[in-house]
Amino acid sequence: MNLSTPETILSIQDLHASVEDQQILYGVNLLIKEGEIHAIMGRNGSGKSTLSKVIAGHPAYKVLSGSINFKGTNILELAPEERARVGIFLGFQYPVEIPGVSNLEFLRVATNSRRKELLKNELDTFEFEDLVKERLKIVEMDPAFLERSVNEGFSGGEKKRNEILQMALLEPVISILDETDSGLDIDALRIVASGINKLSHPNSATILITHYQRLLNEITPDFVHIMADGKIIKTGNKELAIDLEKSGYDFIDKNTKDKELAK
Amino acid sequence: MNQTNTVEEIVSQPYKYGFITDIETEKIPKGLNEDVIKLISKKKKEPEFLLKFRLRAYEQWLRMKEPDWSGLNYSKVDYQNLVYYAAPKQDIKKKSLDEVDPKLLETFDKLGIPLSEQKRLSNVAVDAVFDSVSIATTYKEKLAEHGVIFCSISEAINEYPDLIEKYMGTVVPINDNFFAALNSAVFSDGSFVFIPKGIECPMELSSYFRINSGDTGQFERTLIIAEESSSVSYLEGCTAPMFDTNTLHAAVVELVALDNASIKYSTVQNWYAGNEKGIGGIYNFVTKRGECRGKKSKISWSQVETGSAITWKYPSCILQGDNSIGEFYSIALTNNFQKADTGTKMIHIGKNTKSKIVSKGISAGKSKNSYRGLVSISPSAEGSRNYSQCDSMLIGDNASANTYPYIQSKQPQSNIEHEASTCRISEDQLFYLQSRGIDFEESVSMLISGFCSDVFNELPMEFASEADKLLALKLEGSVG
Amino acid sequence: MKSSAICREWLNSLPPTQGYLKEEQSIGRKLLSTKGMPSNKDEAWRLCNFNRLNSFLSLPIIINKKDFTSKLKYILPEKEKDRERIIINLTENPSKNINLPNGVEKLNDIEIKQNLGKIVKLMNIKNDISVGLNQASSSELLALKVKRNMIESLEIVIPSIEKKSISTRIFLLIEEGAKLDLLQVFLGNKNSAQNHLMEIKVESNVEMTHGLISMGEEKESSSICTLAVEQSKNSKYSLHSIHHGWNYARFEPRIIQNEGEASTIVKGLQVTKSKEQIATHSLIRFEGPNGKLDQLQKAVASEYSHCIFNGSIEVPKKAQKTEAAQLSRNLLLSKRARIDTKPELEIVADDVRCTHGATVSQLQDEELFYLLSRGIDNEHANSLLLKGYYDEILSHFPKSAGKWNVIEKLIKDIIK
């Protein structure tokens, strides 16, 4: 057994970022270690999705100051595909439809580019089909989806399952799942959540970005962070999420106000 | 935006077929007059009717004016400064491939079209045309077993004059347009295909055109006849060396489909497009037309157009037979100063005729990419339907994409639907692919392929990969 | 007679250039005498019925008041209380003796000089025959402005005169922040011709709704109308037009967003019967970024008639982020009728969203069957469907348009 202290995967320090000349993040700090599950909660517009896009390197988002280190290396200069290859995975809130591009082909190219990074052999069409069929079971997805264009005409739930399938294939070190639970019915939520649970791993970590507590009934986070106005304003354990569910976001506002008053 | 710049770099890449084969050619002197036409006809040992055909066309051509309607400005061709016949010095077609000049075989090898028995493609019969002359046709004997005739048009003129006389010029009349008239007067070679009644052609047929001389006009002529209940899939590819002058290519293609026959005609056109300053390149002024003469016949055009300085081409279908079907699938990729004005004409005459048009234009650099098409429903074409879809993708803000669909209906019991859109590579789609570890260049390439997928799906198997490779090649380059 | 000879004769029939449109008259006459009439080789006139165009030119043009003898025999619907009506009858300077609402003023000579002809020139159309015809023959001008931030409604009625041809010229300046609701009505007459040139300058933050009802008279009436609109930033211009009943009509709306950032709506309906030919040639150009266009052109062709639509949209490089949608929908109701439609998109800017579509069909059998199966008789069912088809255009007209009984006529004329 490995008893040494768990390694830091992601370290974000005093991150300020903007999109379309509007600043959204005002000093985010976050430390994520191996084996941990973090949940980030907050109202719409609090900066949760922006944070995920910045970590993944979306070109429309500009980092104004601060740093993001992945396993001790600064990743801010890396292109999005390079971040993906080292093992950063973003599960999109709204996965984009790409008509004409075969889902199977897309998954294979993506998987091979990650495998190349891991110095594993690249898979040919047949080998890949075997792999993908096995991984499909994790998300209980119909193989027919492989024959279609990327996300094209998929329902909300099917798109999210396709995201988790990609996660299963890319075997990321850190998965940032942006509102993966939104728009899912109970069954789909259960499938997606069990997929995430099956894929979690002592050497990897997960960030769940969510608006509601219900996903957290299925996946137990080690830490819960609350974001407001582009900052993490409170960190706690699962209880915090439950409090939040009970009393709503107003209770945070009140808390922070009290704090400010106390100062 | 620097993203746009890099996408632009990706679509620019050097032309890989620009080499010249050093071979002794026999050329007749430059210029065009009756004597030159008589000389061409004599060199090809043509029967009297064909000489008359040529001279009639020449007479018409003299009376016609070079068109200038499509807003394409180009330096006009000096027709007296062209060579109208050039052939590699060897006797008229050799009986066996072994006798063909090895330099020619090597040329086609280099182009990825091996002709020699050991290396040739297993399920494709190839007619290789070098400058004005067909130098070899593979699998002729095997095809003959099925009654399929596949040979150069010169050979057909001598061996099957009845078929030629019966069909040539019936789909594209000699006075159809300026370039068709010129072609009818001086055409040098090309391919001839005849599929007899009830025969499904056992393999893909393919012609490969290579321009080698800089001052030679290329005027090939293709005639395909599919008799009742027969079918054939035909492919055509073309390349040329890099010259800094413009070379004229004015081909005529005629297709005839009788009752229940089906012809699928695919083109990958990669003539030299000129350099990044717009100097040189081929003028590709081609008349392609198919006639669905018979009931329930079908003609399907698919094309991937990536080359030529200027392309003017509208592969068309005359839907004469009741219940006949016309299709047109096109990808046109232009870059630098290329101009492509392409599309189709679907002329509905018979009852319950159907046509489908799918056109994808991609323009980069300072190029101009236009879709121009006509859908015409005659009063007799009761129950006819057309569906057209024209999508354009723009890369960079100096390229232009135009759509000019002409729609004309005189039959109330018919339906026409046309849709068109213009877009650029979506940032979100690009980011999605990149965020899965796929690099920028490959992501762009995937998105462009995806944009074109409706058309790729229509290409014959052997060809789809070639076309995809061609696009990928066009897209190859360094990411800045 | 050849059309060039007819054109020459027509030019000769015009009085000498005179009045304050003298300069314009010489420009138009010079163009026509050098270029002559168009032919089917000209892309913009390819489908024109040239016999009709020739008969258009064979009617004597009214220039002098004394030519005007016949009285107006139209019975016009009562005018609305808060919508001033201007009738252009060419017996006098159209801007004399009219009651203008508070917010509307006549332009003074300096303003006219500054503006007249500028918008047409801006369009930069080679051999602009329609405009030339008007310039050559117009002798009076109605030039008005809606003052800053005012909200006004106007009605302009232009009747035709039997056996005569009239040419009208209008210039409207809609000043910053103003709102104008304009209803314009063209009325045909037996054996008559109309020729209009209208320029509208829409300044920034203006909202203008422009309803145009153009109803001919079956027997040999014709109309050629060029409408040139220049829109500044943040303006909104909506054009809603109906053309019907002209033996020959040609409508050329041209709209230019000179700085982009504006919104344009164009909804047109043309309905033809007997041997009519009605053509719409629209041109919308974006000269700056972020412009929007929503265009819908509907046509119904019955009997032996011919409907033509040619819709050009130009998006040059400077017009990034333009969003333009054009749809041409056509109903072909008879075997002898004909529809030609040609959307034209010319795009250089890469970050744009432009779509266009066209359909040609008959009234939907299933829809018809559905109504019939509910016991509605054929005629009624057809008129219901037609009404539905028209509604997309008509519903955008100002309410007062209802008085002109357009919809009734459009249905009655088509279902016989």
Short mmCIF file of N, CA and C in Angstrom, two decimals, chain A residues 56-59 80-81 84-85 89-90 92 96-101 106 109-110 113 151 163 166 170, chain B residues 3 426-442 446-447 449-451 453-454:
data_model
loop_
_atom_site.label_atom_id
_atom_site.label_comp_id
_atom_site.label_asym_id
_atom_site.label_seq_id
_atom_site.Cartn_x
_atom_site.Cartn_y
_atom_site.Cartn_z
N ALA A 56 -9.80 24.28 -19.07
CA ALA A 56 -9.67 23.50 -20.31
C ALA A 56 -9.02 24.30 -21.44
N GLY A 57 -8.92 25.62 -21.26
CA GLY A 57 -8.19 26.43 -22.25
C GLY A 57 -9.02 26.95 -23.39
N HIS A 58 -10.29 27.26 -23.16
CA HIS A 58 -11.11 27.82 -24.23
C HIS A 58 -10.53 29.17 -24.68
N PRO A 59 -10.32 29.35 -26.01
CA PRO A 59 -9.62 30.56 -26.47
C PRO A 59 -10.37 31.86 -26.18
N PRO A 80 -5.61 23.79 -25.95
CA PRO A 80 -6.63 22.91 -25.36
C PRO A 80 -6.34 21.43 -25.58
N GLU A 81 -5.84 21.09 -26.81
CA GLU A 81 -5.62 19.67 -27.07
C GLU A 81 -4.46 19.13 -26.24
N ALA A 84 -5.80 18.36 -22.86
CA ALA A 84 -6.58 17.12 -22.88
C ALA A 84 -5.66 15.92 -22.86
N ARG A 85 -4.56 16.02 -23.61
CA ARG A 85 -3.66 14.86 -23.70
C ARG A 85 -2.96 14.54 -22.40
N PHE A 89 -9.87 16.67 -18.41
CA PHE A 89 -11.08 16.40 -19.17
C PHE A 89 -12.19 17.33 -18.73
N LEU A 90 -12.82 17.98 -19.72
CA LEU A 90 -13.98 18.81 -19.41
C LEU A 90 -15.23 18.17 -19.97
N PHE A 92 -18.78 18.83 -20.95
CA PHE A 92 -19.47 20.09 -21.24
C PHE A 92 -20.90 20.11 -20.72
N VAL A 96 -21.53 20.29 -27.96
CA VAL A 96 -21.89 20.86 -29.25
C VAL A 96 -22.17 19.75 -30.26
N GLU A 97 -23.08 19.99 -31.18
CA GLU A 97 -23.37 19.02 -32.23
C GLU A 97 -22.44 19.27 -33.41
N ILE A 98 -21.88 18.21 -33.95
CA ILE A 98 -20.99 18.39 -35.10
C ILE A 98 -21.48 17.52 -36.25
N PRO A 99 -22.36 18.04 -37.06
CA PRO A 99 -22.92 17.24 -38.15
C PRO A 99 -21.84 16.78 -39.11
N GLY A 100 -21.98 15.58 -39.60
CA GLY A 100 -21.07 15.08 -40.62
C GLY A 100 -19.83 14.40 -40.07
N VAL A 101 -19.48 14.67 -38.81
CA VAL A 101 -18.29 14.03 -38.24
C VAL A 101 -18.75 12.80 -37.46
N PHE A 106 -14.47 10.16 -34.33
CA PHE A 106 -14.06 11.20 -33.39
C PHE A 106 -13.51 10.57 -32.11
N VAL A 109 -10.02 8.95 -32.77
CA VAL A 109 -8.91 9.90 -32.91
C VAL A 109 -8.55 10.49 -31.55
N ALA A 110 -9.60 10.83 -30.78
CA ALA A 110 -9.35 11.42 -29.46
C ALA A 110 -8.64 10.43 -28.56
N SER A 113 -5.03 9.98 -29.48
CA SER A 113 -4.12 11.09 -29.16
C SER A 113 -3.77 11.07 -27.67
N ASN A 151 -22.86 13.95 -31.41
CA ASN A 151 -23.95 14.59 -30.66
C ASN A 151 -25.14 15.03 -31.51
N GLU A 163 -20.65 12.20 -23.23
CA GLU A 163 -19.56 12.86 -22.53
C GLU A 163 -18.85 11.88 -21.60
N GLN A 166 -16.74 9.45 -23.36
CA GLN A 166 -15.44 10.02 -23.72
C GLN A 166 -14.49 9.99 -22.53
N LEU A 170 -10.88 8.29 -22.45
CA LEU A 170 -9.67 9.10 -22.34
C LEU A 170 -8.94 8.88 -21.02
N GLN B 3 -6.83 32.70 -35.07
CA GLN B 3 -7.35 31.37 -35.37
C GLN B 3 -7.63 31.24 -36.87
N SER B 426 -16.96 26.67 -36.78
CA SER B 426 -17.47 27.13 -35.51
C SER B 426 -16.41 26.98 -34.42
N GLU B 427 -16.22 28.05 -33.67
CA GLU B 427 -15.22 28.04 -32.60
C GLU B 427 -15.55 26.97 -31.56
N ASP B 428 -16.85 26.83 -31.29
CA ASP B 428 -17.26 25.88 -30.27
C ASP B 428 -16.96 24.45 -30.68
N GLN B 429 -17.24 24.15 -31.94
CA GLN B 429 -16.96 22.80 -32.42
C GLN B 429 -15.46 22.52 -32.39
N LEU B 430 -14.70 23.54 -32.80
CA LEU B 430 -13.25 23.40 -32.82
C LEU B 430 -12.73 23.14 -31.40
N PHE B 431 -13.24 23.91 -30.45
CA PHE B 431 -12.78 23.76 -29.07
C PHE B 431 -13.16 22.39 -28.51
N TYR B 432 -14.36 21.95 -28.88
CA TYR B 432 -14.82 20.64 -28.40
C TYR B 432 -13.85 19.54 -28.84
N LEU B 433 -13.48 19.58 -30.12
CA LEU B 433 -12.55 18.55 -30.62
C LEU B 433 -11.19 18.69 -29.96
N GLN B 434 -10.72 19.94 -29.87
CA GLN B 434 -9.40 20.14 -29.26
C GLN B 434 -9.40 19.70 -27.81
N SER B 435 -10.51 19.95 -27.11
CA SER B 435 -10.54 19.62 -25.69
C SER B 435 -10.57 18.11 -25.48
N ARG B 436 -10.67 17.36 -26.57
CA ARG B 436 -10.56 15.90 -26.46
C ARG B 436 -9.19 15.43 -26.93
N GLY B 437 -8.27 16.39 -27.10
CA GLY B 437 -6.89 16.02 -27.40
C GLY B 437 -6.56 15.96 -28.87
N ILE B 438 -7.52 16.32 -29.73
CA ILE B 438 -7.26 16.26 -31.17
C ILE B 438 -6.61 17.58 -31.58
N ASP B 439 -5.51 17.53 -32.31
CA ASP B 439 -4.80 18.79 -32.52
C ASP B 439 -5.54 19.68 -33.52
N PHE B 440 -5.15 20.94 -33.50
CA PHE B 440 -5.85 21.98 -34.23
C PHE B 440 -6.04 21.62 -35.71
N GLU B 441 -4.91 21.23 -36.32
CA GLU B 441 -4.95 20.93 -37.75
C GLU B 441 -5.92 19.80 -38.06
N GLU B 442 -5.85 18.76 -37.26
CA GLU B 442 -6.72 17.62 -37.51
C GLU B 442 -8.18 17.97 -37.21
N MET B 446 -11.11 17.62 -39.75
CA MET B 446 -12.30 16.83 -39.42
C MET B 446 -13.58 17.63 -39.66
N LEU B 447 -13.54 18.89 -39.25
CA LEU B 447 -14.74 19.72 -39.40
C LEU B 447 -15.05 19.97 -40.87
N SER B 449 -14.19 17.97 -43.37
CA SER B 449 -14.70 16.69 -43.87
C SER B 449 -16.14 16.49 -43.45
N GLY B 450 -16.43 16.86 -42.21
CA GLY B 450 -17.80 16.73 -41.72
C GLY B 450 -18.76 17.58 -42.51
N PHE B 451 -18.29 18.79 -42.83
CA PHE B 451 -19.09 19.71 -43.63
C PHE B 451 -19.41 19.10 -44.99
N SER B 453 -19.51 15.82 -45.64
CA SER B 453 -19.79 14.38 -45.57
C SER B 453 -20.95 13.95 -46.45
N ASP B 454 -21.97 14.79 -46.61
CA ASP B 454 -23.11 14.41 -47.46
C ASP B 454 -22.63 14.06 -48.86
#
